[in-house]
Amino acid sequence: MKLLLTAGLMLLLLSCSQGADSPRGFSLPEGNPAKGELVFRKYQCLACHSLKGFEDDSTEKQLPTPVRLGGNVSQIKTYAELVTSVINPSHKIAQHYVPSMVSDDQGHSKMRNYNDLMTVSELVDLVAFLQPQYQLVPYRRTDYPTFLP
Ligand code: HEC
């Protein structure tokens, strides 16, 4: 019975991921990370974000605590997720933050909307620049001492 339920659930999940709203078939042309860095600076992402190795004090800060981009993650950021973060930031609000810090009363992201400013090429390059900033670290296993006979 339990197995049946699990199987049913999996089918349900599978059919969801194949729906019209699924990221299936989503593909971007290859971006240029060097140009992406220029895009990152042009749109002053550092006003609200921190990114290791790209500190910039000349950008006026807009958040009391910047939202960290890049760094160690336990699950790789796909470019679909990164594109979504930029063009539809409220879709999934960054975790590990006090909600009121990163979103408004209605749960909308405080992130600036770039959809009428950024070209698609800029977006593609930006994502090519951002993605390698994330390093995948596997879940740390608790190491229990092994007792040898
Ligand atoms: C006005 C402040 C602001 C600016 C400017 C801004 N962001 Fe954000 N951004 C946020 C906030 C707040 C969040 C967290 C809420 C959310 O997930 O949308 C966020 C989240 C993100 C995330 C998801 C982070 C995660 O761990 O889930 C990405 C990626 C991102 N921003 C990229 C960018 C890029 C690239 C730019 C520049 C083109 C930019 N942001 C400019 C405020 C900003």
Short mmCIF file of C-alpha atoms and ligand atoms in Angstrom, two decimals:
data_model
loop_
_atom_site.label_atom_id
_atom_site.label_comp_id
_atom_site.label_asym_id
_atom_site.label_seq_id
_atom_site.Cartn_x
_atom_site.Cartn_y
_atom_site.Cartn_z
CA MET A 1 0.00 0.00 0.00
CA LYS A 2 2.75 2.34 1.01
CA LEU A 3 4.63 1.44 -2.14
CA LEU A 4 1.56 2.17 -4.22
CA LEU A 5 1.19 5.54 -2.58
CA THR A 6 4.82 6.37 -3.21
CA ALA A 7 4.52 5.28 -6.81
CA GLY A 8 1.41 7.39 -7.22
CA LEU A 9 3.10 10.39 -5.72
CA MET A 10 6.09 9.98 -7.97
CA LEU A 11 3.84 9.80 -11.00
CA LEU A 12 2.12 12.95 -9.86
CA LEU A 13 5.42 14.74 -9.40
CA LEU A 14 6.61 13.50 -12.76
CA SER A 15 3.52 14.70 -14.53
CA CYS A 16 3.90 18.09 -12.85
CA SER A 17 7.44 18.51 -14.09
CA GLN A 18 6.25 17.77 -17.63
CA GLY A 19 3.50 20.41 -17.53
CA ALA A 20 3.32 23.54 -19.63
CA ASP A 21 4.99 25.51 -16.85
CA SER A 22 7.91 23.12 -16.47
CA PRO A 23 11.45 24.20 -17.35
CA ARG A 24 11.68 21.26 -19.76
CA GLY A 25 13.16 22.35 -23.07
CA PHE A 26 14.57 25.54 -21.62
CA SER A 27 17.92 26.30 -23.15
CA LEU A 28 20.01 29.43 -23.41
CA PRO A 29 22.67 30.18 -25.98
CA GLU A 30 26.17 30.10 -24.58
CA GLY A 31 26.97 33.24 -22.62
CA ASN A 32 30.19 35.14 -22.15
CA PRO A 33 31.18 35.29 -18.47
CA ALA A 34 33.55 38.25 -18.96
CA LYS A 35 30.76 40.29 -20.49
CA GLY A 36 28.49 38.99 -17.73
CA GLU A 37 30.72 40.57 -15.12
CA LEU A 38 30.28 43.93 -16.86
CA VAL A 39 26.51 43.41 -16.80
CA PHE A 40 26.72 42.59 -13.09
CA ARG A 41 28.49 45.90 -12.50
CA LYS A 42 26.38 47.93 -14.92
CA TYR A 43 23.16 47.05 -13.09
CA GLN A 44 24.74 47.51 -9.68
CA CYS A 45 23.75 44.14 -8.32
CA LEU A 46 26.19 44.82 -5.48
CA ALA A 47 23.80 47.44 -4.12
CA CYS A 48 21.93 44.53 -2.54
CA HIS A 49 24.26 41.58 -2.97
CA SER A 50 27.65 40.38 -1.95
CA LEU A 51 29.80 38.20 -4.16
CA LYS A 52 33.15 36.89 -3.04
CA GLY A 53 36.00 38.44 -5.01
CA PHE A 54 33.81 41.20 -6.41
CA GLU A 55 33.53 43.60 -3.50
CA ASP A 56 32.83 47.17 -4.49
CA ASP A 57 32.53 49.99 -1.98
CA SER A 58 31.61 52.58 -4.58
CA THR A 59 28.12 51.11 -5.03
CA GLU A 60 25.58 52.63 -2.70
CA LYS A 61 24.15 49.89 -0.49
CA GLN A 62 20.38 49.45 -0.51
CA LEU A 63 19.96 46.63 1.98
CA PRO A 64 21.14 46.55 5.60
CA THR A 65 22.52 43.05 5.04
CA PRO A 66 23.40 42.10 1.48
CA VAL A 67 22.01 38.87 0.07
CA ARG A 68 24.93 36.61 -0.72
CA LEU A 69 25.38 35.34 -4.25
CA GLY A 70 27.70 32.48 -5.11
CA GLY A 71 29.65 30.49 -2.58
CA ASN A 72 29.03 27.03 -1.27
CA VAL A 73 25.68 25.45 -1.98
CA SER A 74 24.45 21.95 -1.35
CA GLN A 75 22.50 21.90 -4.59
CA ILE A 76 23.77 23.33 -7.83
CA LYS A 77 22.02 26.45 -9.14
CA THR A 78 20.80 25.63 -12.60
CA TYR A 79 20.72 28.42 -15.11
CA ALA A 80 16.94 28.09 -15.16
CA GLU A 81 16.96 28.99 -11.47
CA LEU A 82 19.37 31.86 -11.97
CA VAL A 83 17.39 33.30 -14.86
CA THR A 84 14.23 32.96 -12.77
CA SER A 85 15.91 34.74 -9.85
CA VAL A 86 16.57 37.71 -12.10
CA ILE A 87 13.43 37.95 -14.23
CA ASN A 88 10.90 36.64 -11.71
CA PRO A 89 12.52 37.09 -8.30
CA SER A 90 9.33 36.54 -6.32
CA HIS A 91 8.92 33.04 -7.73
CA LYS A 92 11.16 31.68 -5.01
CA ILE A 93 12.43 33.89 -2.24
CA ALA A 94 15.97 33.27 -1.06
CA GLN A 95 16.07 31.13 2.04
CA HIS A 96 18.03 31.66 5.26
CA TYR A 97 16.95 35.29 5.50
CA VAL A 98 14.46 37.03 7.73
CA PRO A 99 11.49 37.30 5.33
CA SER A 100 10.91 41.00 6.06
CA MET A 101 14.46 41.69 5.02
CA VAL A 102 14.18 40.23 1.55
CA SER A 103 10.49 40.56 0.74
CA ASP A 104 7.65 43.04 1.30
CA ASP A 105 4.33 42.55 3.15
CA GLN A 106 2.85 40.74 0.17
CA GLY A 107 5.74 38.34 -0.03
CA HIS A 108 7.17 39.96 -3.14
CA SER A 109 10.92 40.05 -3.51
CA LYS A 110 12.61 43.35 -2.75
CA MET A 111 14.83 42.72 -5.70
CA ARG A 112 14.77 45.33 -8.39
CA ASN A 113 13.00 44.44 -11.62
CA TYR A 114 15.26 44.51 -14.64
CA ASN A 115 12.91 43.11 -17.23
CA ASP A 116 12.49 46.38 -19.11
CA LEU A 117 16.14 47.32 -18.81
CA MET A 118 18.25 44.27 -19.50
CA THR A 119 18.64 42.77 -22.95
CA VAL A 120 18.39 39.02 -23.39
CA SER A 121 22.08 38.88 -24.36
CA GLU A 122 22.95 40.66 -21.15
CA LEU A 123 20.89 38.17 -19.18
CA VAL A 124 22.57 35.22 -20.88
CA ASP A 125 26.04 36.62 -20.17
CA LEU A 126 25.09 37.48 -16.60
CA VAL A 127 24.02 33.92 -15.91
CA ALA A 128 27.21 32.58 -17.53
CA PHE A 129 29.12 34.80 -15.12
CA LEU A 130 27.08 33.91 -12.03
CA GLN A 131 26.83 30.16 -12.37
CA PRO A 132 30.52 29.33 -11.83
CA GLN A 133 30.46 31.46 -8.65
CA TYR A 134 28.53 28.66 -6.95
CA GLN A 135 30.49 25.75 -5.61
CA LEU A 136 28.75 22.52 -4.95
CA VAL A 137 29.55 21.03 -1.59
CA PRO A 138 28.00 17.67 -0.80
CA TYR A 139 26.06 17.39 2.43
CA ARG A 140 28.54 16.89 5.23
CA ARG A 141 28.10 13.51 6.73
CA THR A 142 28.45 13.17 10.47
CA ASP A 143 31.53 11.10 11.07
CA TYR A 144 30.96 8.63 13.84
CA PRO A 145 33.99 6.97 15.28
CA THR A 146 34.43 3.48 14.00
CA PHE A 147 35.17 0.85 16.56
CA LEU A 148 37.50 -1.74 15.29
CA PRO A 149 37.28 -5.14 16.87
C1 HEC B 1 17.22 46.48 -4.64
C2 HEC B 1 17.96 45.35 -4.21
C3 HEC B 1 18.43 44.32 -5.23
C4 HEC B 1 19.14 44.53 -6.39
C5 HEC B 1 19.60 45.85 -6.98
C6 HEC B 1 19.40 43.21 -6.94
N1 HEC B 1 18.87 42.25 -6.14
FE1 HEC B 1 19.00 40.22 -6.39
N2 HEC B 1 17.92 39.94 -4.72
C7 HEC B 1 17.49 40.92 -3.87
C8 HEC B 1 16.80 40.34 -2.74
C9 HEC B 1 16.17 41.09 -1.57
C10 HEC B 1 16.85 38.94 -2.94
C11 HEC B 1 16.28 37.86 -2.01
C12 HEC B 1 14.82 37.67 -2.30
C13 HEC B 1 14.65 36.84 -3.52
O1 HEC B 1 15.00 35.65 -3.49
O2 HEC B 1 14.17 37.40 -4.51
C14 HEC B 1 17.56 38.72 -4.21
C15 HEC B 1 17.81 37.48 -4.75
C16 HEC B 1 18.63 37.24 -5.85
C17 HEC B 1 19.03 35.94 -6.33
C18 HEC B 1 18.63 34.61 -5.70
C19 HEC B 1 19.53 34.34 -4.52
C20 HEC B 1 19.26 33.03 -3.83
O3 HEC B 1 20.15 32.60 -3.06
O4 HEC B 1 18.20 32.45 -4.04
C21 HEC B 1 19.83 36.13 -7.41
C22 HEC B 1 20.54 35.08 -8.25
C23 HEC B 1 19.93 37.56 -7.61
N3 HEC B 1 19.18 38.20 -6.64
C24 HEC B 1 20.66 38.17 -8.61
C25 HEC B 1 20.73 39.54 -8.81
C26 HEC B 1 21.45 40.16 -9.91
C27 HEC B 1 22.24 39.40 -10.95
C28 HEC B 1 21.27 41.51 -9.79
C29 HEC B 1 21.77 42.58 -10.72
C30 HEC B 1 21.35 42.47 -12.10
C31 HEC B 1 20.46 41.74 -8.60
N4 HEC B 1 20.15 40.51 -8.04
C32 HEC B 1 20.09 42.99 -8.13
C33 HEC B 1 17.65 42.28 -4.01
C34 HEC B 1 18.29 42.88 -5.08
#
